[in-house]
CSV table of C-alpha atoms in Angstrom, one decimal:
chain,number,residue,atom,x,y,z
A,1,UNK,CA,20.3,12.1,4.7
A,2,UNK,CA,18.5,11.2,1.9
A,3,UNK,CA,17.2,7.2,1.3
A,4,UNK,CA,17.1,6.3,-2.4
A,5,UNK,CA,15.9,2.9,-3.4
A,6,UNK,CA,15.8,1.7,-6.6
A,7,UNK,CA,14.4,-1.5,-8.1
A,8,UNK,CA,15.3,-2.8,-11.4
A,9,UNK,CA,15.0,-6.2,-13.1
A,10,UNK,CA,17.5,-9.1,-12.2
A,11,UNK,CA,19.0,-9.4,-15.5
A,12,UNK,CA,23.4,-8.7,-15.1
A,13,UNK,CA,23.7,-5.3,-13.3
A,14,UNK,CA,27.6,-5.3,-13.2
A,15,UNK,CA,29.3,-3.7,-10.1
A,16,UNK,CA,30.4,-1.0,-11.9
A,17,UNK,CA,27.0,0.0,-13.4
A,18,UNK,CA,26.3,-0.2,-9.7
A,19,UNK,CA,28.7,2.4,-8.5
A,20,UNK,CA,27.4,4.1,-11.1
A,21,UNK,CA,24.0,4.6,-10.1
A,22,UNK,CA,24.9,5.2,-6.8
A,23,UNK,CA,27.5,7.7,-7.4
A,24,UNK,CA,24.4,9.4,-10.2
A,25,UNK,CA,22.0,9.3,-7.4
A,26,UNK,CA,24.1,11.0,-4.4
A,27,UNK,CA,25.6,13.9,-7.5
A,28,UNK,CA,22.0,14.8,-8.0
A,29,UNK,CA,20.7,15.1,-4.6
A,30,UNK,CA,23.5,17.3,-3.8
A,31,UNK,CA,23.1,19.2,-6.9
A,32,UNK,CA,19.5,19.9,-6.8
A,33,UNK,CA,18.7,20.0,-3.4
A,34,UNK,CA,22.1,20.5,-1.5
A,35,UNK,CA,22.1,17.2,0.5
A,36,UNK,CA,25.2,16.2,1.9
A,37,UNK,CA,26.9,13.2,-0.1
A,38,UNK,CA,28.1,11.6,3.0
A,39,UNK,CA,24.8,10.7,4.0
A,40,UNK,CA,23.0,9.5,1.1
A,41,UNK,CA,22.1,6.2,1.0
A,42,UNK,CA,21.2,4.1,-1.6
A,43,UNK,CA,19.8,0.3,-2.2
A,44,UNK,CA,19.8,-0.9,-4.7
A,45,UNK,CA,17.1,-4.4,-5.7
A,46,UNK,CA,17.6,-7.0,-8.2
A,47,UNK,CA,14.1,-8.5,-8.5
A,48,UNK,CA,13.7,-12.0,-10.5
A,49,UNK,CA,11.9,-11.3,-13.8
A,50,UNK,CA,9.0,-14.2,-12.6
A,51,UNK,CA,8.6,-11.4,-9.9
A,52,UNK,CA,8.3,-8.7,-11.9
A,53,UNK,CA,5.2,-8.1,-13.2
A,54,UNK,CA,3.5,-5.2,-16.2
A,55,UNK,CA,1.3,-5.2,-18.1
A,56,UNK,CA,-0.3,-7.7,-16.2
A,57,UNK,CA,2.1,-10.1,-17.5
A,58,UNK,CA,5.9,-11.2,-16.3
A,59,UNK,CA,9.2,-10.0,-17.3
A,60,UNK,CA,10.3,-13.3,-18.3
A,61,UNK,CA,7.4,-13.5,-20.9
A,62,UNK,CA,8.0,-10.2,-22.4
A,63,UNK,CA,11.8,-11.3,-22.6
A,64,UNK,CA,10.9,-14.0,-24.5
A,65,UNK,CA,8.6,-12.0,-26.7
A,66,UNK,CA,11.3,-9.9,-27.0
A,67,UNK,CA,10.4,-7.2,-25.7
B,1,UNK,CA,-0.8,-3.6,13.6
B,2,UNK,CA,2.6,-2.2,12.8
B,3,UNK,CA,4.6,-2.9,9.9
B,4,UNK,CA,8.5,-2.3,10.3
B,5,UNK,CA,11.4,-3.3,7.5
B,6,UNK,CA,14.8,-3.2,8.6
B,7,UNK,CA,17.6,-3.2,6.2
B,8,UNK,CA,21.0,-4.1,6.7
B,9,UNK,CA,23.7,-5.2,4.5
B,10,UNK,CA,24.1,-8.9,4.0
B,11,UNK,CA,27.5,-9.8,6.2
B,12,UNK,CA,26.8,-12.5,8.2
B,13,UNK,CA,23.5,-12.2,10.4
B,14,UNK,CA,22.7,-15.0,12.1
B,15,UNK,CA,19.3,-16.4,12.7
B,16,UNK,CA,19.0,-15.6,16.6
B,17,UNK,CA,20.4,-12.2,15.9
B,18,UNK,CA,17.6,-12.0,13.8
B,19,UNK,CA,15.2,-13.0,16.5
B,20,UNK,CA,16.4,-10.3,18.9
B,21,UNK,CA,15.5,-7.6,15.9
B,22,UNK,CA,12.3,-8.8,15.7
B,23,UNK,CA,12.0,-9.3,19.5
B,24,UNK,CA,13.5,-6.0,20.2
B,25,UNK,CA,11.2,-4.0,17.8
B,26,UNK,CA,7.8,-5.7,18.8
B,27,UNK,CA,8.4,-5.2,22.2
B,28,UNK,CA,9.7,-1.5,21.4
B,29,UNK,CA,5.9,-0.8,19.6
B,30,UNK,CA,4.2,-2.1,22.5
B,31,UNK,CA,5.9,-0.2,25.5
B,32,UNK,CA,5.5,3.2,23.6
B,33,UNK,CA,2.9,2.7,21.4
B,34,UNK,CA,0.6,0.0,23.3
B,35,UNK,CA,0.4,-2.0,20.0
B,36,UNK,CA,0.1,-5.5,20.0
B,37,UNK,CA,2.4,-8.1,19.5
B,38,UNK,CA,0.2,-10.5,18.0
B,39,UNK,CA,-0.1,-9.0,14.6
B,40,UNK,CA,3.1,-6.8,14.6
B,41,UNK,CA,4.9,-7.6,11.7
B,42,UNK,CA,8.5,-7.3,11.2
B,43,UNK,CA,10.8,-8.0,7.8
B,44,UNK,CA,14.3,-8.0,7.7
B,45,UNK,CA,15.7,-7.5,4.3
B,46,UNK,CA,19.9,-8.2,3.4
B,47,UNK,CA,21.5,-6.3,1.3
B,48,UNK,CA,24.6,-7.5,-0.8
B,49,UNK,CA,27.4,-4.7,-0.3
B,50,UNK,CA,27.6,-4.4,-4.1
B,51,UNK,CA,24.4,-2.6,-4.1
B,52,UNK,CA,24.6,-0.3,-0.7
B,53,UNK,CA,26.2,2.8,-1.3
B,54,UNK,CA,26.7,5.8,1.0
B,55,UNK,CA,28.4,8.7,0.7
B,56,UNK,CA,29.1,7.9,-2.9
B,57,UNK,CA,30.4,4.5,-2.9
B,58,UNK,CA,29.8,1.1,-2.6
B,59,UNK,CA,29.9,-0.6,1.3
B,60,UNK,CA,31.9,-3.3,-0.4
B,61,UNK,CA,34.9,-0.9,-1.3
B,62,UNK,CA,34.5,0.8,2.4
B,63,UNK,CA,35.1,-2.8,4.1
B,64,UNK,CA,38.3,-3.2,2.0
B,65,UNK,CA,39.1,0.3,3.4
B,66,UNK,CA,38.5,-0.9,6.7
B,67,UNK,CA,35.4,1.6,6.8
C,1,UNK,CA,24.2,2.0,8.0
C,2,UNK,CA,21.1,0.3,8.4
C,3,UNK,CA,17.7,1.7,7.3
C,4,UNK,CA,14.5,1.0,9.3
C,5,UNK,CA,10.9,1.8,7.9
C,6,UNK,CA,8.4,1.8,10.4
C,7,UNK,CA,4.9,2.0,9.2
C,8,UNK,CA,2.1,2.9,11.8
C,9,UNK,CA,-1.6,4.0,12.1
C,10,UNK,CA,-1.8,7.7,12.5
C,11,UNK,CA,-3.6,7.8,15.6
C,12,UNK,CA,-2.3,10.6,17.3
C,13,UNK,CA,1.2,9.6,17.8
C,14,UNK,CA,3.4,12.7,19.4
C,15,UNK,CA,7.2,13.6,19.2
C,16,UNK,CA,8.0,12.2,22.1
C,17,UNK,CA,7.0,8.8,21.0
C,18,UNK,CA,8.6,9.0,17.6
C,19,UNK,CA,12.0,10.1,19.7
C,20,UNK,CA,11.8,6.8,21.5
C,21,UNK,CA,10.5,4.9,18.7
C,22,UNK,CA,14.1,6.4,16.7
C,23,UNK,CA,16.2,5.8,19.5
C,24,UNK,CA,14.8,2.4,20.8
C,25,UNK,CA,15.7,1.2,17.1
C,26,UNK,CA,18.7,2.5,16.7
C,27,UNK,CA,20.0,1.5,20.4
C,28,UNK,CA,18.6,-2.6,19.3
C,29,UNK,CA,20.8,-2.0,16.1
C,30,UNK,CA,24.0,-1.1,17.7
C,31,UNK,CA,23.4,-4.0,20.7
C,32,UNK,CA,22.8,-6.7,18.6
C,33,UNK,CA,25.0,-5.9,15.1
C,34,UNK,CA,27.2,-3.8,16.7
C,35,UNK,CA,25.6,-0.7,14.1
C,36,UNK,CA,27.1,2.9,14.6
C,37,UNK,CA,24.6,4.8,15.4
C,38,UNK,CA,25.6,7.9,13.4
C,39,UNK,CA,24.5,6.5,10.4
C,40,UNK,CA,21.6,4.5,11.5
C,41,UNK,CA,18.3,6.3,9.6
C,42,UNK,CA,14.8,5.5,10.8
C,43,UNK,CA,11.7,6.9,8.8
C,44,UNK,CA,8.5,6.5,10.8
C,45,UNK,CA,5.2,6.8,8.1
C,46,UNK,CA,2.0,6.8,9.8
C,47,UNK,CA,-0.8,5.9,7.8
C,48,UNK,CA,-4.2,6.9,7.2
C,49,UNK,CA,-7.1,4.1,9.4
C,50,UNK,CA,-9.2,3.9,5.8
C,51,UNK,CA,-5.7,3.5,4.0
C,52,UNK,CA,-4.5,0.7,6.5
C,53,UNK,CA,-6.6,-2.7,5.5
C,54,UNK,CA,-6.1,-5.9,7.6
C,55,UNK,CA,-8.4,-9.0,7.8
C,56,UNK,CA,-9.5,-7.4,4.7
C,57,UNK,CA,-11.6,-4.5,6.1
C,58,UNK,CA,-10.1,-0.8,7.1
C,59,UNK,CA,-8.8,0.2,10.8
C,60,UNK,CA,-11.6,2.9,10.6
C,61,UNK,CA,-14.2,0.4,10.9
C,62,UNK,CA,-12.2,-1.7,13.2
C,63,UNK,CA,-11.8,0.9,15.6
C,64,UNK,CA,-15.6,2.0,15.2
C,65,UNK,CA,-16.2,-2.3,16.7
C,66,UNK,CA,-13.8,-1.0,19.2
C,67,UNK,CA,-11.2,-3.6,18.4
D,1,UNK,CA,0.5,3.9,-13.3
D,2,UNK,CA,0.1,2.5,-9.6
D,3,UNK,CA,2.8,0.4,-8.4
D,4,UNK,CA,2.0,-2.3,-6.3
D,5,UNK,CA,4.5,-4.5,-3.7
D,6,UNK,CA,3.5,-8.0,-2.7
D,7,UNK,CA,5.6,-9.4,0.3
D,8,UNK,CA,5.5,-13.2,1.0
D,9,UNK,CA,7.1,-15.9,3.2
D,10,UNK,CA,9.2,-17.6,0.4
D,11,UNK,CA,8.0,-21.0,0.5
D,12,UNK,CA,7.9,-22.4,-2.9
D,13,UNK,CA,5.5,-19.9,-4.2
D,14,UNK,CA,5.7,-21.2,-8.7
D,15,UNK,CA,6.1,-19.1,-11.7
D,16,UNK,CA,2.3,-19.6,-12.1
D,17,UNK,CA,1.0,-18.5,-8.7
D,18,UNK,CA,3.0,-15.4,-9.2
D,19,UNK,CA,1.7,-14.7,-12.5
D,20,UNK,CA,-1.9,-15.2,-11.1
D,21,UNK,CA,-1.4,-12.8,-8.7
D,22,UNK,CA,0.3,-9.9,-10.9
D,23,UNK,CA,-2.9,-10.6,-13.5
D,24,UNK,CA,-5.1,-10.3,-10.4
D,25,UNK,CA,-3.7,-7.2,-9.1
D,26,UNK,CA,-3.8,-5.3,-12.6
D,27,UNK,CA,-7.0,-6.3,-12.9
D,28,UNK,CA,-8.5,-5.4,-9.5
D,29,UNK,CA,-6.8,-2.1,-10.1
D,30,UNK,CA,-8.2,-1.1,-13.6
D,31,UNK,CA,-11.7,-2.5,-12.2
D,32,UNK,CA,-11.9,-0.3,-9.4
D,33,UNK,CA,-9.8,2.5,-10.1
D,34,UNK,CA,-9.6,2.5,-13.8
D,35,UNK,CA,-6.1,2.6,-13.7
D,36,UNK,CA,-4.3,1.5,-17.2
D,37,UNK,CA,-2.9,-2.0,-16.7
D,38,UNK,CA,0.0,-1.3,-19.3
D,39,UNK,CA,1.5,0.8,-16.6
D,40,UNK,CA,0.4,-0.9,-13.7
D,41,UNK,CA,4.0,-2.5,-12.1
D,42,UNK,CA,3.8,-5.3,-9.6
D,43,UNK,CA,6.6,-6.7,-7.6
D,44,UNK,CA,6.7,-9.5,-5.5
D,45,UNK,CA,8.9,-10.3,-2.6
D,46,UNK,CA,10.0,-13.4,-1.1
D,47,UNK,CA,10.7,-13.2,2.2
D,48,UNK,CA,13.1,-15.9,3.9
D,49,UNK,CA,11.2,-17.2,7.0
D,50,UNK,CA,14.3,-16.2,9.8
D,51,UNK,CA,13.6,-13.0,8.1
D,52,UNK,CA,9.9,-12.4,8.6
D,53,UNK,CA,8.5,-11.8,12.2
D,54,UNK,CA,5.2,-11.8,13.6
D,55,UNK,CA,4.0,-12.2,17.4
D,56,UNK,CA,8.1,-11.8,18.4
D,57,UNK,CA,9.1,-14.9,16.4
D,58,UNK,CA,10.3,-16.0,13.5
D,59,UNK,CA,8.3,-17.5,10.6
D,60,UNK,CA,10.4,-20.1,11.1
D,61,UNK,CA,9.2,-21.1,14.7
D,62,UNK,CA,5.7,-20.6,13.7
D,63,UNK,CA,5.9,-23.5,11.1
D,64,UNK,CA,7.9,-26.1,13.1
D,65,UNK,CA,4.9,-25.6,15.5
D,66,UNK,CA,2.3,-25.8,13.2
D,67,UNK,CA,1.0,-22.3,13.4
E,1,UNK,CA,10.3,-0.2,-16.2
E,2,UNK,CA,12.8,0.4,-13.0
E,3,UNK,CA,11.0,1.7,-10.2
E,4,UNK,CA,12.9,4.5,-8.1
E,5,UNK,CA,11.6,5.8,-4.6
E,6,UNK,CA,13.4,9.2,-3.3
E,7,UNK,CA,12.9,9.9,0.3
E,8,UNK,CA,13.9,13.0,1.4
E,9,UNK,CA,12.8,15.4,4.7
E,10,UNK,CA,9.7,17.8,4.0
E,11,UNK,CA,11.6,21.1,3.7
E,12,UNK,CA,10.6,23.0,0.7
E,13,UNK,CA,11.1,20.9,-2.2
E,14,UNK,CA,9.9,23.1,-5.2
E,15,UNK,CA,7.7,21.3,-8.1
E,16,UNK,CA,10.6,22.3,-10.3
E,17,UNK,CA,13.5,20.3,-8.2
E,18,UNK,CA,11.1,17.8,-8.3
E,19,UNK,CA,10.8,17.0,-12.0
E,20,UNK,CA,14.5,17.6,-11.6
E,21,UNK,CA,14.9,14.7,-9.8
E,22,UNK,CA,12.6,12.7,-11.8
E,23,UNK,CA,14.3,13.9,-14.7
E,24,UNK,CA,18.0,12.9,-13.4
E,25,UNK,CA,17.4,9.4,-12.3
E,26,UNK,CA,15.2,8.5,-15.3
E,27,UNK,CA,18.0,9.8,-17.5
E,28,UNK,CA,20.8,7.7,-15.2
E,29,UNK,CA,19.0,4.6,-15.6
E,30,UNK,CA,18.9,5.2,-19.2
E,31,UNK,CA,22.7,6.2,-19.6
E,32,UNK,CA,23.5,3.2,-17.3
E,33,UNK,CA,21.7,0.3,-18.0
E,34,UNK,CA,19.6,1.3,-21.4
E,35,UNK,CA,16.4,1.5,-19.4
E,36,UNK,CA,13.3,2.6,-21.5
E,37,UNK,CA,12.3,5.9,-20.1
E,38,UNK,CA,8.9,5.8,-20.7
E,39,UNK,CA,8.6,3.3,-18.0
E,40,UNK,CA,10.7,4.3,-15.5
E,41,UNK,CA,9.1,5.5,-12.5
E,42,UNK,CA,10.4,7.8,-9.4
E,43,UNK,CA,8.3,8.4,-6.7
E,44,UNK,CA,9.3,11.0,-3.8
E,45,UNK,CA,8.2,10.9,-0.5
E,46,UNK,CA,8.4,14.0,1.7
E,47,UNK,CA,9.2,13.0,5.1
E,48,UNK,CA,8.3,15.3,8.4
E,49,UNK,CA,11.5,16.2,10.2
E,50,UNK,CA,9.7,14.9,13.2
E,51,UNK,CA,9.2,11.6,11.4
E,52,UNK,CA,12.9,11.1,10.0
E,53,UNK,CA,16.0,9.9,12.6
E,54,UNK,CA,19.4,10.0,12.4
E,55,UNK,CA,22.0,9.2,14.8
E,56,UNK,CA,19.3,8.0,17.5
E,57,UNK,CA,17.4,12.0,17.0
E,58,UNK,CA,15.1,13.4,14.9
E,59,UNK,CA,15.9,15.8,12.1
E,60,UNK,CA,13.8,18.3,13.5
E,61,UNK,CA,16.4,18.6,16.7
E,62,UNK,CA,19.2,18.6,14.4
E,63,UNK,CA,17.7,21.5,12.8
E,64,UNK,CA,17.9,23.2,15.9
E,65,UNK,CA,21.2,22.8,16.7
E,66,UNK,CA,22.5,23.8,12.9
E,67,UNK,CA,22.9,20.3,12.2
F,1,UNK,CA,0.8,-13.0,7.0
F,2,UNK,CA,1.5,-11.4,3.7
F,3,UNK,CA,2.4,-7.4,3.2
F,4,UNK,CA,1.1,-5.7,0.6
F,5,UNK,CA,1.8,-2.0,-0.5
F,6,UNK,CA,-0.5,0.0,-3.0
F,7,UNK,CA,0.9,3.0,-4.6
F,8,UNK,CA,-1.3,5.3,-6.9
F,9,UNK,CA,-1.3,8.8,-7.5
F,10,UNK,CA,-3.8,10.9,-5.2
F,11,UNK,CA,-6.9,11.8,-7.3
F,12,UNK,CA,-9.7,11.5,-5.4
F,13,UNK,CA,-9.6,7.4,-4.4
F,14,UNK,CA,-12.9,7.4,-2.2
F,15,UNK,CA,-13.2,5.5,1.1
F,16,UNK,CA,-15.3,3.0,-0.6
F,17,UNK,CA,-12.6,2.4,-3.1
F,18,UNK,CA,-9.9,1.7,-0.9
F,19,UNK,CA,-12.1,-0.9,0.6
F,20,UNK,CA,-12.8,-2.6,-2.8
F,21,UNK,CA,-8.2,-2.3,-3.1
F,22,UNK,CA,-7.8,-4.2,0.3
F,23,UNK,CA,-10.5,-6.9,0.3
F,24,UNK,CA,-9.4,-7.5,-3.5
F,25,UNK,CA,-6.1,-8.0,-2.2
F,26,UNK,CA,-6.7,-9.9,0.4
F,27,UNK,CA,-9.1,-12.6,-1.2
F,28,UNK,CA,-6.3,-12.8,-4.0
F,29,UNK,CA,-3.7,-13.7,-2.0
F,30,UNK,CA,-6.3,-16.5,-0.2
F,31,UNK,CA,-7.2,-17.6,-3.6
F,32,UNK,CA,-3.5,-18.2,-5.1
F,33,UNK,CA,-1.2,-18.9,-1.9
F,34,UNK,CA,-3.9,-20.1,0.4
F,35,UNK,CA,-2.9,-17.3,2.5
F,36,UNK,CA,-4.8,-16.5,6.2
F,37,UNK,CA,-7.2,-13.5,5.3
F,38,UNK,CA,-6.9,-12.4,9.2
F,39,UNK,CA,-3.7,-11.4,9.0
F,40,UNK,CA,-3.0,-10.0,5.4
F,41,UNK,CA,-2.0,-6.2,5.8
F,42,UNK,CA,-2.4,-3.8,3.2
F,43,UNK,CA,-1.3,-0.3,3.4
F,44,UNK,CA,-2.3,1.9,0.2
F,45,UNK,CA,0.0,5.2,-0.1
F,46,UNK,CA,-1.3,8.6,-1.9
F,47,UNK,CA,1.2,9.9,-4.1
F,48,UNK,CA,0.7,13.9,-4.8
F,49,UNK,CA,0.9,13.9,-8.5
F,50,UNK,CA,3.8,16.5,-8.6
F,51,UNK,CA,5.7,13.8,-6.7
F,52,UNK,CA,5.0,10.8,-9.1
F,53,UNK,CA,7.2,11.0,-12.6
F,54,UNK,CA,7.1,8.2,-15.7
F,55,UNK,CA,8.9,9.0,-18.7
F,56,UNK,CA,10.9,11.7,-17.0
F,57,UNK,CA,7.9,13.9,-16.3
F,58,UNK,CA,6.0,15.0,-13.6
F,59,UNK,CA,1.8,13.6,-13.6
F,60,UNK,CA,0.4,16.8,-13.1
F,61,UNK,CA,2.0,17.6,-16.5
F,62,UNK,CA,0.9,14.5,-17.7
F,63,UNK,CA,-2.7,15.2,-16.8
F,64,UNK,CA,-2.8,19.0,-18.1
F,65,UNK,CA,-1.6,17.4,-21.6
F,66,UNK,CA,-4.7,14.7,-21.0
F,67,UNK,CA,-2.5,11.8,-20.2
C-alpha cells in the first residue's frame, strides 16, 4: 500500500531505468518492511532543469558549468 | 481552504472530465467538511504510463496485458 | 490506480468524515474515469492552523478574526 | 536541507522568473531559518489550466472570463 | 539531487528500517541513473491508518478485518 | 492561486518563523508572477529528523556528528 514518489531531473531517463526504479523501490518496501508488492505504487517526475532549482541556482546552469 | 492533488495516468482525460473531478471534490469538502468552495483548490496531475508502476511494473506493460 | 492527496486544516476532523472523504473520492474516480476502486489510494494530511498560510498570514490568526 | 515545491498555472512563466523565484526562496529560507542554501532544493510546477481548479472550475474558465 | 518521498501507514516503523530505506533508494538512484548521493534526499511520511484509504475504506478497518 | 509546499526538518521552527516562511512566500510570488496575494496557499510540513535522509543517512545522525 505504499505511495513512492520520486523526482529526478528531466535529462533521458530511459524506460528501462524506469522499470528499474520501480521494480528497486517495491523489492525494498517488501524487504524491509513487508509491504505487499502488489500494492505499491510508484510515480515517477521528470522535472525540466529551468525548474529545478539548488543552490539557489538552476540545473540548466550547473549543466553548463558542468557540474 | 483545502488543497487536493489527484493523480492519474495520462490516457486520455478529457477537459470536462476534468471539470467533474474538480466539481465532484469541491463539492465533496463542502458537504462533509463545510469548507468553502471559493478557495478550494484542486490539481490534477497526468502521469505518462512509463513512469507509474504498481505491483512491480510499469502501467504501460499492464495495458499491453490487457491489465 | 489513481492517487489522491488531500491536504486539510486539522480542526478536529473525525473518522467518520475521513470515511466519506475516502469513499466520496474514490466513488467520483470510478463514475467519471471508470477507476477500480480496489486500487484507488487516498491519503488525507491535515495540517497544523500556524503551518497552513493563505493571504499571507496563518489560519490561527484567521480563525482568531473569526473568518 | 529543506525542500521546497512551487505550483503554478503554466502560463508562460520564463527561465528568468523561475530563477528569481528559486534565488528568492533559498534566500528567504537561510534568512529566517538559517538553513544552508547549498542544500536547499526547489521545484517548480507548471500546472496546465484544465488541470488546476479553484471555486469548481477550471483555470481555464476563470481566464476566458477575466477572473 | 533526486528527491524521493516514501509514504507509508504509521505502524511501527523502527529508526533502523528507516535509514534502511533511506539507505536503499539513495543507493538505487545511484546504481540506476549515477545520481550523486550526497544529494539525494528521501523523506518518509508516516500516515495514520485512519488517514490512509484504499478500496473506498480506511486502513484502520482493514486492519480489523486481517486485511 | 499558486500552491506552495515547505519541507524542513522539525527543530524547533517557532510560530513567528513560520509567519516570516509564508508571507516571504507569498510577496515572492506577487513580486515575480504578479500573482493574487489572497489566494496564495502555503502549507509548511515538519519532518522528524529520523525521517529525513541526504547522502544515505538519517539527520539525527547527521546532527550528533555536528552536521
Amino acid at each position: 500500500m505504499p505511495y513512492v514518489n520520486i523526482k529526478v531531473t528531466k535529462e533521458g531517463v530511459t524506460k528501462a531505468q524506469k522499470l528499474q526504479l520501480i521494480k528497486g523501490v517495491t523489492d525494498l518496501l517488501e524487504n524491509v518492511l513487508d509491504k505487499n508488492p502488489a500494492t505499491t505504487v510508484v510515480v515517477i517526475d521528470e522535472v525540466d532543469t529551468d525548474n529545478w532549482g539548488i543552490a539557489g541556482e538552476q540545473v540548466t546552469t550547473r549543466r553548463s558549468k558542468g557540474l
